[in-house]
Amino acid sequence: MGLLDGLITGFARKSKFGAGAHTRCGKHAKRGRYVVDQDKLLQLEVPDLTGFKLKAYVSPLTPNRRPE
């Protein structure tokens, strides 16, 4: 450790994943346990895209179409 580590925020260790990018999915219980609430877990509903004709990328040069 250096002399200024922890004293100046510029030298503080950075988190690998960032901070605050999640929602709480449970609560802290006794003796350091964490109880996960299944109702609060993230559930993604992804449609089946087999046979879908459009591609994933849309070029910025594509002309805009207004809804009819």
One Martini backbone bead per residue (centre of mass of N, CA, C, O) as a GRO file, in nm:
protein
   68
    1MET     BB    1   0.098   0.035   0.019
    2GLY     BB    2   0.048   0.350   0.006
    3LEU     BB    3   0.040   0.654   0.158
    4LEU     BB    4  -0.246   0.759  -0.003
    5ASP     BB    5  -0.419   0.530   0.043
    6GLY     BB    6  -0.755   0.632   0.119
    7LEU     BB    7  -0.723   0.960   0.122
    8ILE     BB    8  -0.768   0.966  -0.187
    9THR     BB    9  -1.007   0.917  -0.427
   10GLY     BB   10  -0.813   0.864  -0.676
   11PHE     BB   11  -0.688   0.593  -0.512
   12ALA     BB   12  -0.923   0.433  -0.516
   13ARG     BB   13  -1.083   0.156  -0.549
   14LYS     BB   14  -1.234  -0.010  -0.809
   15SER     BB   15  -1.501  -0.142  -0.936
   16LYS     BB   16  -1.570  -0.383  -1.169
   17PHE     BB   17  -1.911  -0.325  -1.189
   18GLY     BB   18  -1.992  -0.112  -1.018
   19ALA     BB   19  -2.256   0.097  -0.886
   20GLY     BB   20  -2.599   0.050  -0.858
   21ALA     BB   21  -2.681  -0.194  -1.091
   22HIS     BB   22  -2.914  -0.287  -0.889
   23THR     BB   23  -3.151  -0.481  -0.732
   24ARG     BB   24  -3.335  -0.589  -0.480
   25CYS     BB   25  -3.370  -0.961  -0.398
   26GLY     BB   26  -3.369  -0.913  -0.076
   27LYS     BB   27  -3.237  -1.007   0.254
   28HIS     BB   28  -3.105  -0.971   0.559
   29ALA     BB   29  -2.998  -1.191   0.797
   30LYS     BB   30  -2.884  -1.387   1.010
   31ARG     BB   31  -2.544  -1.430   1.013
   32GLY     BB   32  -2.510  -1.310   0.702
   33ARG     BB   33  -2.746  -1.378   0.553
   34TYR     BB   34  -2.924  -1.427   0.231
   35VAL     BB   35  -3.254  -1.366   0.126
   36VAL     BB   36  -3.427  -1.474  -0.148
   37ASP     BB   37  -3.671  -1.323  -0.354
   38GLN     BB   38  -3.845  -1.458  -0.616
   39ASP     BB   39  -4.028  -1.200  -0.691
   40LYS     BB   40  -3.755  -1.003  -0.740
   41LEU     BB   41  -3.658  -1.136  -0.976
   42LEU     BB   42  -3.535  -1.138  -1.285
   43GLN     BB   43  -3.763  -1.155  -1.574
   44LEU     BB   44  -3.729  -1.273  -1.900
   45GLU     BB   45  -3.915  -1.222  -2.209
   46VAL     BB   46  -3.834  -1.409  -2.488
   47PRO     BB   47  -3.877  -1.426  -2.805
   48ASP     BB   48  -3.923  -1.613  -3.086
   49LEU     BB   49  -3.680  -1.572  -3.374
   50THR     BB   50  -3.757  -1.779  -3.567
   51GLY     BB   51  -3.785  -1.656  -3.894
   52PHE     BB   52  -3.674  -1.379  -3.881
   53LYS     BB   53  -3.611  -1.125  -4.127
   54LEU     BB   54  -3.460  -0.944  -3.959
   55LYS     BB   55  -3.196  -0.774  -3.852
   56ALA     BB   56  -2.999  -0.652  -3.590
   57TYR     BB   57  -2.893  -0.433  -3.788
   58VAL     BB   58  -2.908  -0.072  -3.829
   59SER     BB   59  -2.842   0.162  -4.036
   60PRO     BB   60  -2.786   0.509  -4.038
   61LEU     BB   61  -2.865   0.521  -4.364
   62THR     BB   62  -3.145   0.468  -4.310
   63PRO     BB   63  -3.445   0.555  -4.389
   64ASN     BB   64  -3.709   0.717  -4.274
   65ARG     BB   65  -4.025   0.606  -4.142
   66ARG     BB   66  -4.348   0.685  -4.145
   67PRO     BB   67  -4.636   0.646  -4.012
   68GLU     BB   68  -4.963   0.569  -4.156
   0.00000   0.00000   0.00000
